[in-house]
Amino acid sequence: QVQLVESGGGSVQSGGSLRLSCAASEYTCNRCSMAWFRQAPGKEREGVGAIGSDGDIKYADSVLGRFTVTQGNANNTLYLQMNRLKPEDTAMYFCAASSGRLSWWSRLFSGYYTYWGQGTQVTVSS
């Protein structure tokens, strides 16, 4: 059974940095995508950054230039480096993995992902 476990969340002041990690177990998919999503209270879940099997990474406009998605060598670990954090980045952050190949345009839509972690909270204070 595929499991995704996120870690690295916490509280930080505006302008600070955090690095999230996602460890995937029992997950082998050579042509799939992995992604980070976030959900703030009262808001819909939104895609933050996603990496496809082609290595291309798609970012949400709101985090472009501040957040970086990377993958471990075995492609079963996903990272999210978050710099210059803002209060509006406060949310629960989720790791997700697909069960098939995703097109570039679909990578930040949650409905295309099959597996999800439990999330890790990120709180940015002003």
Backbone as numpy.savetxt, mean C-alpha at the origin, in Angstrom:
# Nx Ny Nz CAx CAy CAz Cx Cy Cz
-3.29 -20.89 2.60 -4.15 -19.71 2.60 -3.25 -18.47 2.60
-3.53 -17.56 1.68 -2.74 -16.34 1.57 -2.99 -15.44 2.78
-1.92 -14.94 3.34 -2.03 -13.98 4.44 -1.12 -12.79 4.17
-1.64 -11.62 4.41 -0.87 -10.38 4.30 -0.85 -9.72 5.68
0.34 -9.38 6.14 0.47 -8.78 7.46 1.25 -7.48 7.34
0.59 -6.39 7.71 1.23 -5.08 7.66 1.88 -4.75 9.00
2.90 -3.91 8.93 3.55 -3.41 10.14 4.19 -2.07 9.83
4.55 -1.35 10.88 5.28 -0.10 10.70 4.47 1.16 10.91
3.19 1.02 11.16 2.38 2.20 11.41 2.72 2.85 12.74
2.17 4.03 12.94 2.43 4.74 14.19 2.00 6.18 14.10
2.44 6.95 15.06 2.12 8.37 15.11 3.37 9.18 14.82
3.19 10.22 14.03 4.32 11.06 13.63 3.82 12.47 13.43
4.71 13.42 13.58 4.34 14.81 13.35 4.40 15.13 11.86
3.67 16.16 11.50 3.64 16.61 10.12 5.07 16.88 9.62
5.35 16.39 8.41 6.70 16.50 7.86 7.58 15.31 8.13
7.14 14.42 8.99 7.93 13.25 9.34 7.80 12.13 8.33
8.42 11.00 8.66 8.45 9.85 7.76 8.08 8.58 8.51
7.54 7.63 7.77 7.28 6.29 8.26 7.50 5.31 7.12
7.84 4.08 7.48 7.98 3.03 6.48 7.10 1.86 6.87
6.17 1.54 6.01 5.29 0.41 6.24 5.82 -0.82 5.51
5.57 -1.98 6.11 5.96 -3.25 5.50 4.75 -4.16 5.40
4.76 -4.99 4.40 3.70 -5.99 4.23 4.37 -7.31 3.88
4.14 -8.30 4.73 4.70 -9.63 4.49 3.59 -10.55 4.01
3.81 -11.14 2.85 2.82 -12.05 2.26 3.28 -13.49 2.42
2.40 -14.32 2.93 2.72 -15.74 3.05 1.76 -16.56 2.19
2.26 -17.67 1.68 1.48 -18.56 0.82 0.98 -17.85 -0.43
1.73 -16.85 -0.87 1.30 -16.07 -2.03 2.34 -16.19 -3.13
1.93 -16.83 -4.22 2.81 -16.94 -5.37 2.00 -16.59 -6.61
2.37 -15.51 -7.24 1.65 -15.07 -8.42 2.62 -14.25 -9.26
3.07 -14.82 -10.33 4.13 -14.19 -11.11 3.67 -12.98 -11.91
2.40 -12.88 -12.19 1.94 -11.80 -13.06 0.88 -10.95 -12.37
1.03 -10.81 -11.05 0.03 -10.12 -10.27 0.54 -8.76 -9.78
-0.34 -8.05 -9.13 -0.02 -6.74 -8.58 -0.18 -6.76 -7.07
0.61 -5.92 -6.43 0.45 -5.66 -5.00 0.33 -4.17 -4.81
-0.39 -3.78 -3.77 -0.70 -2.36 -3.63 -0.89 -1.98 -2.18
-0.83 -0.68 -1.95 -1.19 -0.08 -0.68 -2.45 0.76 -0.88
-3.37 0.57 0.04 -4.59 1.37 0.09 -4.67 2.02 1.46
-5.52 3.03 1.59 -5.75 3.64 2.88 -7.21 4.04 3.00
-7.64 4.09 4.24 -9.02 4.48 4.50 -9.08 5.30 5.77
-9.54 6.53 5.62 -9.73 7.41 6.76 -11.17 7.29 7.25
-11.43 7.60 8.51 -12.79 7.50 9.05 -13.78 8.30 8.21
-14.87 7.63 7.82 -15.91 8.30 7.07 -15.62 8.47 5.60
-14.51 7.93 5.14 -14.13 8.07 3.73 -14.00 6.71 3.08
-14.04 6.71 1.76 -13.87 5.47 1.02 -12.40 5.06 0.99
-12.20 3.77 0.81 -10.84 3.27 0.67 -10.25 3.77 -0.65
-9.02 4.25 -0.58 -8.40 4.77 -1.80 -7.04 4.15 -2.03
-6.71 3.98 -3.29 -5.40 3.43 -3.64 -4.31 4.46 -3.43
-3.19 4.02 -2.91 -2.06 4.89 -2.65 -0.96 4.64 -3.68
-0.58 3.39 -3.83 0.45 3.02 -4.79 0.39 1.54 -5.07
0.63 1.17 -6.31 0.52 -0.23 -6.71 1.64 -0.59 -7.67
2.18 -1.78 -7.50 3.24 -2.25 -8.39 2.76 -3.49 -9.11
2.97 -3.51 -10.42 2.57 -4.65 -11.22 3.72 -5.60 -11.47
3.41 -6.69 -12.12 4.43 -7.68 -12.43 5.47 -7.13 -13.40
5.10 -6.04 -14.10 6.04 -5.40 -15.02 6.99 -4.45 -14.30
6.80 -4.28 -13.01 7.65 -3.40 -12.23 7.22 -1.95 -12.23
6.23 -1.63 -13.07 5.76 -0.24 -13.10 4.90 0.05 -11.87
5.04 1.24 -11.34 4.34 1.63 -10.12 3.42 2.79 -10.42
2.18 2.65 -9.98 1.20 3.71 -10.15 0.91 4.32 -8.80
0.95 5.64 -8.73 0.69 6.36 -7.48 -0.55 7.23 -7.59
-1.19 7.41 -6.47 -2.23 8.42 -6.40 -1.59 9.79 -6.48
-2.29 10.72 -7.10 -1.75 12.08 -7.25 -1.42 12.70 -5.90
-2.19 12.37 -4.88 -2.04 12.99 -3.57 -0.74 12.60 -2.87
-0.11 11.52 -3.31 1.12 11.07 -2.65 2.33 11.10 -3.58
2.10 11.44 -4.83 3.19 11.44 -5.82 4.32 12.35 -5.37
5.52 11.81 -5.37 6.68 12.58 -4.95 6.98 12.50 -3.47
6.05 11.97 -2.69 6.25 11.84 -1.24 6.34 10.38 -0.80
5.59 9.52 -1.45 5.53 8.10 -1.09 6.23 7.27 -2.16
6.86 6.18 -1.71 7.54 5.27 -2.62 7.20 3.83 -2.30
6.75 3.11 -3.31 6.44 1.69 -3.16 7.62 0.87 -3.67
8.05 -0.09 -2.87 9.10 -1.01 -3.31 8.70 -2.43 -2.95
9.40 -3.37 -3.56 9.09 -4.77 -3.33 10.37 -5.50 -2.96
10.24 -6.50 -2.09 11.37 -7.30 -1.72 11.80 -8.21 -2.86
12.97 -8.81 -2.72 13.53 -9.63 -3.79 12.64 -10.79 -4.18
11.98 -11.38 -3.23 11.13 -12.53 -3.52 9.72 -12.13 -3.88
9.49 -10.83 -3.99 8.17 -10.31 -4.34 7.09 -10.72 -3.36
7.49 -11.18 -2.19 6.46 -11.47 -1.20 6.51 -10.49 -0.04
7.24 -9.40 -0.23 7.26 -8.33 0.75 7.08 -7.01 0.02
6.22 -6.19 0.55 5.92 -4.89 -0.05 6.18 -3.81 0.97
6.76 -2.70 0.52 7.07 -1.60 1.42 6.42 -0.31 0.91
6.17 0.56 1.87 5.69 1.90 1.53 6.49 2.90 2.36
7.38 3.60 1.70 8.14 4.67 2.36 7.34 5.95 2.23
7.00 6.53 3.36 6.17 7.74 3.36 6.99 8.89 3.94
7.23 9.90 3.13 7.98 11.08 3.54 7.10 12.31 3.49
7.54 13.33 4.17 6.80 14.62 4.20 5.32 14.36 4.48
5.06 13.62 5.52 3.69 13.26 5.87 2.88 14.48 6.27
1.59 14.41 5.93 0.67 15.49 6.23 -0.47 14.95 7.09
-1.15 15.80 7.83 -2.29 15.32 8.62 -3.33 14.59 7.78
-3.50 15.00 6.55 -4.49 14.34 5.69 -4.06 12.94 5.25
-2.84 12.54 5.59 -2.41 11.16 5.32 -2.86 10.21 6.43
-3.42 10.76 7.48 -3.90 9.94 8.59 -4.97 8.97 8.10
-4.76 7.69 8.34 -5.68 6.65 7.86 -5.19 5.29 8.32
-6.05 4.30 8.13 -5.62 2.91 8.23 -5.07 2.52 6.87
-3.89 1.98 6.87 -3.23 1.58 5.62 -3.29 0.07 5.46
-3.69 -0.36 4.26 -3.87 -1.78 3.97 -2.97 -2.21 2.82
-2.46 -3.41 2.93 -1.74 -4.06 1.86 -2.73 -4.96 1.12
-2.59 -5.03 -0.20 -3.49 -5.86 -1.00 -2.70 -6.56 -2.10
-3.21 -7.71 -2.51 -2.57 -8.48 -3.57 -3.64 -9.02 -4.50
-3.35 -9.01 -5.77 -4.32 -9.51 -6.74 -4.10 -10.99 -7.00
-5.06 -11.60 -7.66 -4.95 -13.02 -8.02 -4.76 -13.19 -9.52
-4.57 -12.07 -10.20 -4.34 -12.12 -11.63 -3.69 -10.83 -12.08
-3.39 -10.79 -13.36 -2.74 -9.61 -13.91 -3.72 -8.45 -13.95
-3.23 -7.27 -13.56 -4.05 -6.06 -13.60 -3.47 -5.09 -14.61
-4.34 -4.43 -15.32 -3.88 -3.39 -16.24 -3.40 -2.19 -15.44
-2.64 -1.34 -16.07 -2.13 -0.12 -15.44 -3.26 0.68 -14.83
-4.37 0.81 -15.56 -5.46 1.70 -15.15 -6.29 1.13 -14.00
-6.19 -0.18 -13.76 -7.01 -0.77 -12.71 -6.27 -0.94 -11.39
-5.00 -0.64 -11.36 -4.18 -0.99 -10.20 -4.53 -0.27 -8.92
-5.19 0.85 -8.97 -5.52 1.58 -7.75 -6.99 1.45 -7.37
-7.67 0.46 -7.97 -9.07 0.23 -7.63 -9.17 -1.00 -6.75
-9.74 -0.84 -5.58 -9.74 -1.91 -4.58 -10.48 -3.16 -5.04
-11.49 -3.00 -5.91 -12.29 -4.13 -6.33 -11.52 -5.18 -7.12
-10.34 -4.83 -7.60 -9.56 -5.77 -8.39 -8.62 -6.63 -7.54
-8.60 -6.39 -6.25 -7.68 -7.11 -5.37 -8.43 -8.17 -4.57
-7.78 -9.33 -4.47 -8.39 -10.49 -3.83 -8.01 -10.63 -2.37
-6.76 -10.33 -2.07 -6.25 -10.58 -0.72 -5.94 -9.27 -0.03
-6.26 -9.23 1.26 -6.09 -8.00 2.04 -5.50 -8.31 3.41
-4.70 -7.37 3.88 -4.22 -7.46 5.25 -5.21 -6.79 6.19
-4.87 -6.83 7.48 -5.76 -6.26 8.50 -5.56 -4.76 8.66
-4.46 -4.25 8.16 -4.23 -2.81 8.22 -3.32 -2.39 9.35
-2.71 -1.24 9.17 -1.88 -0.62 10.21 -2.19 0.87 10.23
-2.36 1.40 11.42 -2.80 2.78 11.57 -1.63 3.76 11.45
-1.86 4.81 10.68 -0.91 5.91 10.55 -1.62 7.18 10.99
-1.03 7.88 11.95 -1.61 9.12 12.44 -0.57 10.22 12.34
-0.94 11.29 11.65 -0.02 12.42 11.46 -0.63 13.64 12.15
0.10 14.18 13.08 -0.39 15.34 13.83 0.25 16.61 13.28
-0.51 17.69 13.38 -0.02 18.98 12.85 0.82 19.70 13.86
